[in-house]
Tab-separated table of C-alpha atoms in Angstrom:
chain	number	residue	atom	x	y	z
A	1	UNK	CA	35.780	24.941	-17.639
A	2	UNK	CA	36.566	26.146	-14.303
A	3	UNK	CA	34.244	28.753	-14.341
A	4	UNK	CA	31.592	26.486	-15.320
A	5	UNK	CA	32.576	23.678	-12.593
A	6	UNK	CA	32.423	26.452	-9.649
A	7	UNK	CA	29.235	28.034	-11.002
A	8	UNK	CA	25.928	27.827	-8.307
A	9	UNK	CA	24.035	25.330	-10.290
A	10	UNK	CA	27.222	22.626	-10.601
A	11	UNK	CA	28.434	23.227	-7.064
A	12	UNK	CA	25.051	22.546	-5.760
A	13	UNK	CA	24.878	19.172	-7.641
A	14	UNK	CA	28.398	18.463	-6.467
A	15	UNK	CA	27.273	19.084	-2.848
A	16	UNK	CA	24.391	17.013	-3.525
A	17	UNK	CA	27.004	14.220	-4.811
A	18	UNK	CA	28.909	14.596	-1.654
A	19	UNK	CA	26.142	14.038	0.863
A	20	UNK	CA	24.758	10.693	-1.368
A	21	UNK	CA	27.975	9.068	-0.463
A	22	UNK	CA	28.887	10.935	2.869
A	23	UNK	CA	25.376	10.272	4.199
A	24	UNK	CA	25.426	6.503	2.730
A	25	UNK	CA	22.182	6.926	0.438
A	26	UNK	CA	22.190	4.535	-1.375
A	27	UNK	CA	22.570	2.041	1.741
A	28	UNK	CA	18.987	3.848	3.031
A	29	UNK	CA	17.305	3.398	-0.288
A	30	UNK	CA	18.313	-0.366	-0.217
A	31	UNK	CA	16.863	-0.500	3.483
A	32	UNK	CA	13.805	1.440	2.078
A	33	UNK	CA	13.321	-0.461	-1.075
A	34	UNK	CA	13.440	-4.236	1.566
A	35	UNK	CA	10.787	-2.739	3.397
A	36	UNK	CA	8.507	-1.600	0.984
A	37	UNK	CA	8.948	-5.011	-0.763
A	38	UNK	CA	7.509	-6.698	2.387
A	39	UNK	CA	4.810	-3.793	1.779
A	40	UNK	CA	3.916	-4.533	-1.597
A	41	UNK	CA	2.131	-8.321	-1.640
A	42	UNK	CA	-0.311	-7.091	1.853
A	43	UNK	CA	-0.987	-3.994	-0.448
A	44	UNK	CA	-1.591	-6.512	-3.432
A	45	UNK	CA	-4.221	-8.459	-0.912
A	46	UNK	CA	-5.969	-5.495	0.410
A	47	UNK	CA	-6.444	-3.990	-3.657
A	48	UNK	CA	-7.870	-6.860	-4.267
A	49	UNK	CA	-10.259	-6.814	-2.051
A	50	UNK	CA	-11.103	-3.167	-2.689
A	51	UNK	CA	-11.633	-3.623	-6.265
A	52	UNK	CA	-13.562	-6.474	-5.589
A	53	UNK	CA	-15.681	-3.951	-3.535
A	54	UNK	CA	-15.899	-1.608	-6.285
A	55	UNK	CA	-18.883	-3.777	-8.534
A	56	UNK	CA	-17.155	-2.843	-11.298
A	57	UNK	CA	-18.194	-3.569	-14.962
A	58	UNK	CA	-15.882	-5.908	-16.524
A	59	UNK	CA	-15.769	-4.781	-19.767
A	60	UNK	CA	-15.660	-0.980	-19.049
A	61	UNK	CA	-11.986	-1.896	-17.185
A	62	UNK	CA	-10.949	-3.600	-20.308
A	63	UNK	CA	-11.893	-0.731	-22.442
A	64	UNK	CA	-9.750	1.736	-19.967
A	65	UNK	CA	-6.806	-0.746	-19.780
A	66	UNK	CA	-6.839	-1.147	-23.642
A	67	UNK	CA	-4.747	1.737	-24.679
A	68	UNK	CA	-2.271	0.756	-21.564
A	69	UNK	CA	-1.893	-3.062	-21.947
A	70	UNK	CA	-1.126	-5.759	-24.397
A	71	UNK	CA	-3.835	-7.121	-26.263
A	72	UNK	CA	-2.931	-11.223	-25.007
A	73	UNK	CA	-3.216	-9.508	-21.562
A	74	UNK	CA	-6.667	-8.494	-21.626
A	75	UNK	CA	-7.979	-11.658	-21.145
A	76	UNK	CA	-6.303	-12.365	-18.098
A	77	UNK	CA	-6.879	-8.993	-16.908
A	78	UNK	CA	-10.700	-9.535	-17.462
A	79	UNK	CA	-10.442	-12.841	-15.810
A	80	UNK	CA	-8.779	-11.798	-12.750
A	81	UNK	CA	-11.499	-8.734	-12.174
A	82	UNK	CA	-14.368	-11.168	-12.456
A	83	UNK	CA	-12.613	-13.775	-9.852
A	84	UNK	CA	-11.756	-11.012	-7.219
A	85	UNK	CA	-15.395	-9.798	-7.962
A	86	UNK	CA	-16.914	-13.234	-6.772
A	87	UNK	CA	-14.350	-14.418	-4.285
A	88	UNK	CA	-13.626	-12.226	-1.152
A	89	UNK	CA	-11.880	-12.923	2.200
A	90	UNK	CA	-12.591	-10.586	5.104
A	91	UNK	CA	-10.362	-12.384	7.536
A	92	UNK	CA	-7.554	-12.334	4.267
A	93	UNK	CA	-8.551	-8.300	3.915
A	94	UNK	CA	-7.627	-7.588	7.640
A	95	UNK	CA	-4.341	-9.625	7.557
A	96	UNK	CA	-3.199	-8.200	4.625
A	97	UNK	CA	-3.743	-4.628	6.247
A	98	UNK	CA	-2.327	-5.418	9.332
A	99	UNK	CA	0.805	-6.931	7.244
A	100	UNK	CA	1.051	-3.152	5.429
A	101	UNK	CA	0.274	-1.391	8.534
A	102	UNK	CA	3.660	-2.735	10.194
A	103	UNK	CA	5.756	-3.144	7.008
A	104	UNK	CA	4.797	0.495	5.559
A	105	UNK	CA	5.511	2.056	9.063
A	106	UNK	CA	8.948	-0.174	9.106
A	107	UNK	CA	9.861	2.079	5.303
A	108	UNK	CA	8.303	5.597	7.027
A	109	UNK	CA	10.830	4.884	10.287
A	110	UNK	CA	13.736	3.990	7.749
A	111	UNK	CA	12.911	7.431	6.283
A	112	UNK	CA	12.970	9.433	9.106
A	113	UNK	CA	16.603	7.632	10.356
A	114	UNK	CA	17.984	8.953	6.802
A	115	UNK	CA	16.142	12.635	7.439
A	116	UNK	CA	17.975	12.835	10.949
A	117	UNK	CA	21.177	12.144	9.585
A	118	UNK	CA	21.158	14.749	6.665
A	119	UNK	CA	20.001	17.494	8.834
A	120	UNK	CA	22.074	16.341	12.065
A	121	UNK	CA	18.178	16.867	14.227
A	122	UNK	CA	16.508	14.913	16.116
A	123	UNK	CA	12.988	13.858	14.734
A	124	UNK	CA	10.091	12.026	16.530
A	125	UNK	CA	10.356	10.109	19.648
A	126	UNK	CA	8.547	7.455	21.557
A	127	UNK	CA	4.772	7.483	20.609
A	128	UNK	CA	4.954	10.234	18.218
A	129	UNK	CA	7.306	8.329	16.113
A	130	UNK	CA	5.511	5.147	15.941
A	131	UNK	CA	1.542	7.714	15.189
A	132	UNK	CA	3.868	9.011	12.619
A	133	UNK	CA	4.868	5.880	11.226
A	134	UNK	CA	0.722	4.433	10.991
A	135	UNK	CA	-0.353	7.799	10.179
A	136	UNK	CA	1.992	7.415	7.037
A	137	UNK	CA	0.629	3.652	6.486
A	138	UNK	CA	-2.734	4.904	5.936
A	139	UNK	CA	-1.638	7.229	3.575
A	140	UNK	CA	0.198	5.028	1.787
A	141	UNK	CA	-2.963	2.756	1.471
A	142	UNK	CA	-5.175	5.479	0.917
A	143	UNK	CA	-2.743	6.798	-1.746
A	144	UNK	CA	-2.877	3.615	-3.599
A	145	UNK	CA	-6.900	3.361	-3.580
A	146	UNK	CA	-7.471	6.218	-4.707
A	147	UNK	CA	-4.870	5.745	-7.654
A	148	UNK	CA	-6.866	2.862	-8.447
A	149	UNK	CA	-10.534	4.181	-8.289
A	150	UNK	CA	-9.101	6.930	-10.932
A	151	UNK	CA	-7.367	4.199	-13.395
A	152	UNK	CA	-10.543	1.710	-12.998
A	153	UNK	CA	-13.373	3.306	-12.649
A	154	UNK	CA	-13.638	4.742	-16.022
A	155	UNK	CA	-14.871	8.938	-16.929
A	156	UNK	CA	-17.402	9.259	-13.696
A	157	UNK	CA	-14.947	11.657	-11.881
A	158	UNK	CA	-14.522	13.829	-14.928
A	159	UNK	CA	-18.394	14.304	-14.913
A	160	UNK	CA	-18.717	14.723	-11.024
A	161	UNK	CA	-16.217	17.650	-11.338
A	162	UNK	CA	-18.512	19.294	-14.688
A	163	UNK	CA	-21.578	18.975	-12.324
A	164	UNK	CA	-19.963	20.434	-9.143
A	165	UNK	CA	-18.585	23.199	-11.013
A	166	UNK	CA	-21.746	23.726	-13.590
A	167	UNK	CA	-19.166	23.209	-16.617
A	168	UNK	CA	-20.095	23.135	-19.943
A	169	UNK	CA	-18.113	20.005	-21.719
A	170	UNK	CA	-16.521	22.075	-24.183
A	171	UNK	CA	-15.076	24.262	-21.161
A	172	UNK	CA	-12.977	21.366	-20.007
A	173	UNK	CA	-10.014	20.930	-22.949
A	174	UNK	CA	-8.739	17.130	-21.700
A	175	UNK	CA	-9.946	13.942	-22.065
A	176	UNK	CA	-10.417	11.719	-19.614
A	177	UNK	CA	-7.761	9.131	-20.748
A	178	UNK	CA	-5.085	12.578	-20.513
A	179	UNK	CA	-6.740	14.218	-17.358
A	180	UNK	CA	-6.645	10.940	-14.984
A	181	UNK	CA	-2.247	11.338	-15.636
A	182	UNK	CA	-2.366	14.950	-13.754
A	183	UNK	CA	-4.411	13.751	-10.993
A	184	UNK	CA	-1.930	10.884	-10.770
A	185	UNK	CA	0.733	12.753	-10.952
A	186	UNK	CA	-1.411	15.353	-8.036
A	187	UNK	CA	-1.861	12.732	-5.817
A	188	UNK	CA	1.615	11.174	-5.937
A	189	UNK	CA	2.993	15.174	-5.405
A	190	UNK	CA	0.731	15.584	-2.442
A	191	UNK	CA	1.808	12.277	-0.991
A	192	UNK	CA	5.175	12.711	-1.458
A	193	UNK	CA	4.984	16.247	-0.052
A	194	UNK	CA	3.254	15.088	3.302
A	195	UNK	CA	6.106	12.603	4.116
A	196	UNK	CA	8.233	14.963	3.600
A	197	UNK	CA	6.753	17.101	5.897
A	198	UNK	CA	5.747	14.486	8.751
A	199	UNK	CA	9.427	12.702	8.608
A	200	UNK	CA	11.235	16.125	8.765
A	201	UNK	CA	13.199	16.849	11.781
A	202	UNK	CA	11.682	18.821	14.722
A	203	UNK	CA	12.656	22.121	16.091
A	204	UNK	CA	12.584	25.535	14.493
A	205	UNK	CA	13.318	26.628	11.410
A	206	UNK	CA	11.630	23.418	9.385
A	207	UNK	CA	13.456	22.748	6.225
A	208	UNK	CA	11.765	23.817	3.169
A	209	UNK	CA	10.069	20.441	1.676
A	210	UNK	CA	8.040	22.076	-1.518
A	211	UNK	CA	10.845	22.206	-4.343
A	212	UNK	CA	11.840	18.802	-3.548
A	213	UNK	CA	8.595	16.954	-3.182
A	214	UNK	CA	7.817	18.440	-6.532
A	215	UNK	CA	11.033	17.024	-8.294
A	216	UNK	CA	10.883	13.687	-6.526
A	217	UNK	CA	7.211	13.176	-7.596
A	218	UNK	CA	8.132	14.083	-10.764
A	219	UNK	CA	10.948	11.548	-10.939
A	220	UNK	CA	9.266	8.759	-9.666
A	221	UNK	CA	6.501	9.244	-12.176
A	222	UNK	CA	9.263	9.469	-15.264
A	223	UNK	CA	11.353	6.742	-13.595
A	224	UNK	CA	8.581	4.425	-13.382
A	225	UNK	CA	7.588	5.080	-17.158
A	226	UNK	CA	11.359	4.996	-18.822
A	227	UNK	CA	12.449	1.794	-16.443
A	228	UNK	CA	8.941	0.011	-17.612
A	229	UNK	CA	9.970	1.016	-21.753
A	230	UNK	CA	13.495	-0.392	-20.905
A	231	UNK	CA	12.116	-3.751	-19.360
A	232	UNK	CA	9.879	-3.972	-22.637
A	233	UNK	CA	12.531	-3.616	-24.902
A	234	UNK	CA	14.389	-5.908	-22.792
A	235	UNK	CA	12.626	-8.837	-24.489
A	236	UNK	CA	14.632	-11.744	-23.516
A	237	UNK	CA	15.489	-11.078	-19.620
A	238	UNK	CA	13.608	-13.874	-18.483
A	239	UNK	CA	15.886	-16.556	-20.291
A	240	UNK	CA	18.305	-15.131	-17.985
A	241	UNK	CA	16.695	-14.444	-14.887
A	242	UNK	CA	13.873	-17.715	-15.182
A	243	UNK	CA	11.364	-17.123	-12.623
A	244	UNK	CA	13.072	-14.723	-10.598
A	245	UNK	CA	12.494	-12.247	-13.553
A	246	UNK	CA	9.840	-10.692	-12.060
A	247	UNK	CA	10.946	-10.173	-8.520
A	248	UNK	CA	14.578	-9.087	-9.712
A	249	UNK	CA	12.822	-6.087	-11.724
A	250	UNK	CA	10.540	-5.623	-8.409
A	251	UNK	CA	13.631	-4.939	-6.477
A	252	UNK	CA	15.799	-3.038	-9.040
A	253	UNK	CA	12.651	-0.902	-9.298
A	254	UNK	CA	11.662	-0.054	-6.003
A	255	UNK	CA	15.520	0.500	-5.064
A	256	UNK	CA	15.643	2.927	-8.015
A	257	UNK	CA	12.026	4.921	-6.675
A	258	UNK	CA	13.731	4.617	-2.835
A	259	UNK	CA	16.917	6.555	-3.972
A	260	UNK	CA	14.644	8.991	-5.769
A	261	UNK	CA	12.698	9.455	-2.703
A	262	UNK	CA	15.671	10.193	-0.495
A	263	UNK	CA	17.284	12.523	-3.334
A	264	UNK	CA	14.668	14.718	-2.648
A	265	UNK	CA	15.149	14.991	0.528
A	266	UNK	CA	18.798	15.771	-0.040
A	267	UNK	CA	17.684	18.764	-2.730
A	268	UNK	CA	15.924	19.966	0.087
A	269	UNK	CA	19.021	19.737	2.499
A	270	UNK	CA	21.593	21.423	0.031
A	271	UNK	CA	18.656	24.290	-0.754
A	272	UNK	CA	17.873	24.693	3.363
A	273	UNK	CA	21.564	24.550	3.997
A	274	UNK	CA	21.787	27.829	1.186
A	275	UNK	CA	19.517	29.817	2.330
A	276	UNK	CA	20.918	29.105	5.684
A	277	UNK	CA	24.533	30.404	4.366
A	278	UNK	CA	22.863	33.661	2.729
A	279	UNK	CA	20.712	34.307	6.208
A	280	UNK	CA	23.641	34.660	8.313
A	281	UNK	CA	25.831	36.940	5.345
A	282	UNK	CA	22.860	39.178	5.207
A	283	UNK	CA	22.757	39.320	8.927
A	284	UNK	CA	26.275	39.948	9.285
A	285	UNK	CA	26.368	42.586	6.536
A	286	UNK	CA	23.264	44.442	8.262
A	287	UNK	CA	25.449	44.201	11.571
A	288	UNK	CA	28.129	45.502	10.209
């Protein structure tokens, strides 16, 4: 047992376990998860409008969201596309991004405070750190577009990729309804991987960011799927929550993706602060 609780793997999870509650963590993911609630109705506005943009074909949405949603749902769901088709607000479109914009940037900055700390570096300053911060709203919106545009808007990627590349359709082995998952999954990795890399600390070496934007994207994407089984299972919440239900799970949810966000971050701290450790033991055995 003691060999197994002083082995690499465990004491790097310990060490992990030590800077979550050293570095306050879970008081960062809460600050996080606030921010990205205030983020999360302006998104809500400015998808609607987008998809409202996208002339899409009602019942080709339905047919994609069958598989995915409830029957009683589809109804609404084809109700809602059609209104958001027909009713659109410019002046509603540029409050809602200006509303992301500053609330997205608000989560980015929160982000960065967190990175300092578990690296003991300074970041950005001044008017870097607030380009950093709008650089990362865009993202953020751009992110969730394009996740969009591959749920709604049916097979027409698939068949821009066979023409691009002059594929025969037996050469390609997934099916739409499969394929759309790994370029979910793509884009959330190379999001995640980019904040990583813009809210790391300045100066020289830069911590390694790879490894743990991988396992955080991965996380968030199995998070997201297990916590939205338990809430179906969990029938009868609402006669105990009412109303609030829905904003309750909102919050629980987006705290649980903020901690995974920041864990990742802290996988990358323990692994820099390794390789670190071995650096300087092979340096000092070459010296000596």
């Amino acid at each position: 047992m003691q060999r197994l609780w002083n082995s690499g793997a465990v004491r790097f999870v310990r060490e992990m376990v030590r800077i979550y509650f050293a570095k306050r963590v879970s008081r960062s993911a809460a600050e996080l998860a606030y921010f990205l609630v205030l983020t999360f109705f302006p998104v809500l506005i400015c998808i609607n409008a987008f998809v409202g943009l996208l002339d899409l074909n009602i019942q080709e949405v339905l047919d994609a969201a069958a598989p995915f949603f409830p029957r009683e749902t589809l109804g609404i769901l084809g109700d809602y596309v059609g209104y958001i088709t027909s009713n659109q607000s410019t002046a509603l479109l540029i409050a809602g991004a200006g509303m992301t914009l500053f609330s997205a940037s608000a989560a980015f900055r929160a982000l960065m405070n967190i990175m300092e700390e578990l690296y003991g570096r300074k970041g950005y300053r001044g008017v870097w750190r607030i380009a950093a911060s709008l650089v990362f709203s865009v993202l953020f919106l751009l992110t969730v577009y394009l996740s969009f545009v591959v749920l709604l808007t049916g097979d027409w990627l698939f068949r821009l990729v066979e023409d691009f590349f002059h594929l025969e359709q037996a050469v390609l082995p997934w099916e739409w309804q499969w394929f759309r998952f790994l370029l979910l999954f793509l884009m959330m990795f190379f999001f995640v991987l980019v904040v990583y890399r813009m809210a790391a600390p300045r100066g020289k070496p830069r911590p390694p960011v790879l490894t743990g934007a991988f396992l955080a994207a991965a996380a968030l994407v199995a998070a997201s799927a297990l916590f939205s089984w338990f809430i179906g299972l969990s029938s009868r919440y609402s006669l105990v929550y009412g109303s609030l239900a829905s904003v309750i799970i909102l919050l629980v949810w987006l705290y649980l993706c903020g901690n995974i966000l920041i864990l990742g971050n802290v996988f990358n701290c323990v692994w820099y602060r390794k390789k670190k450790v071995k650096a300087l033991r092979q340096s000092r055995t070459w010296k000596s």
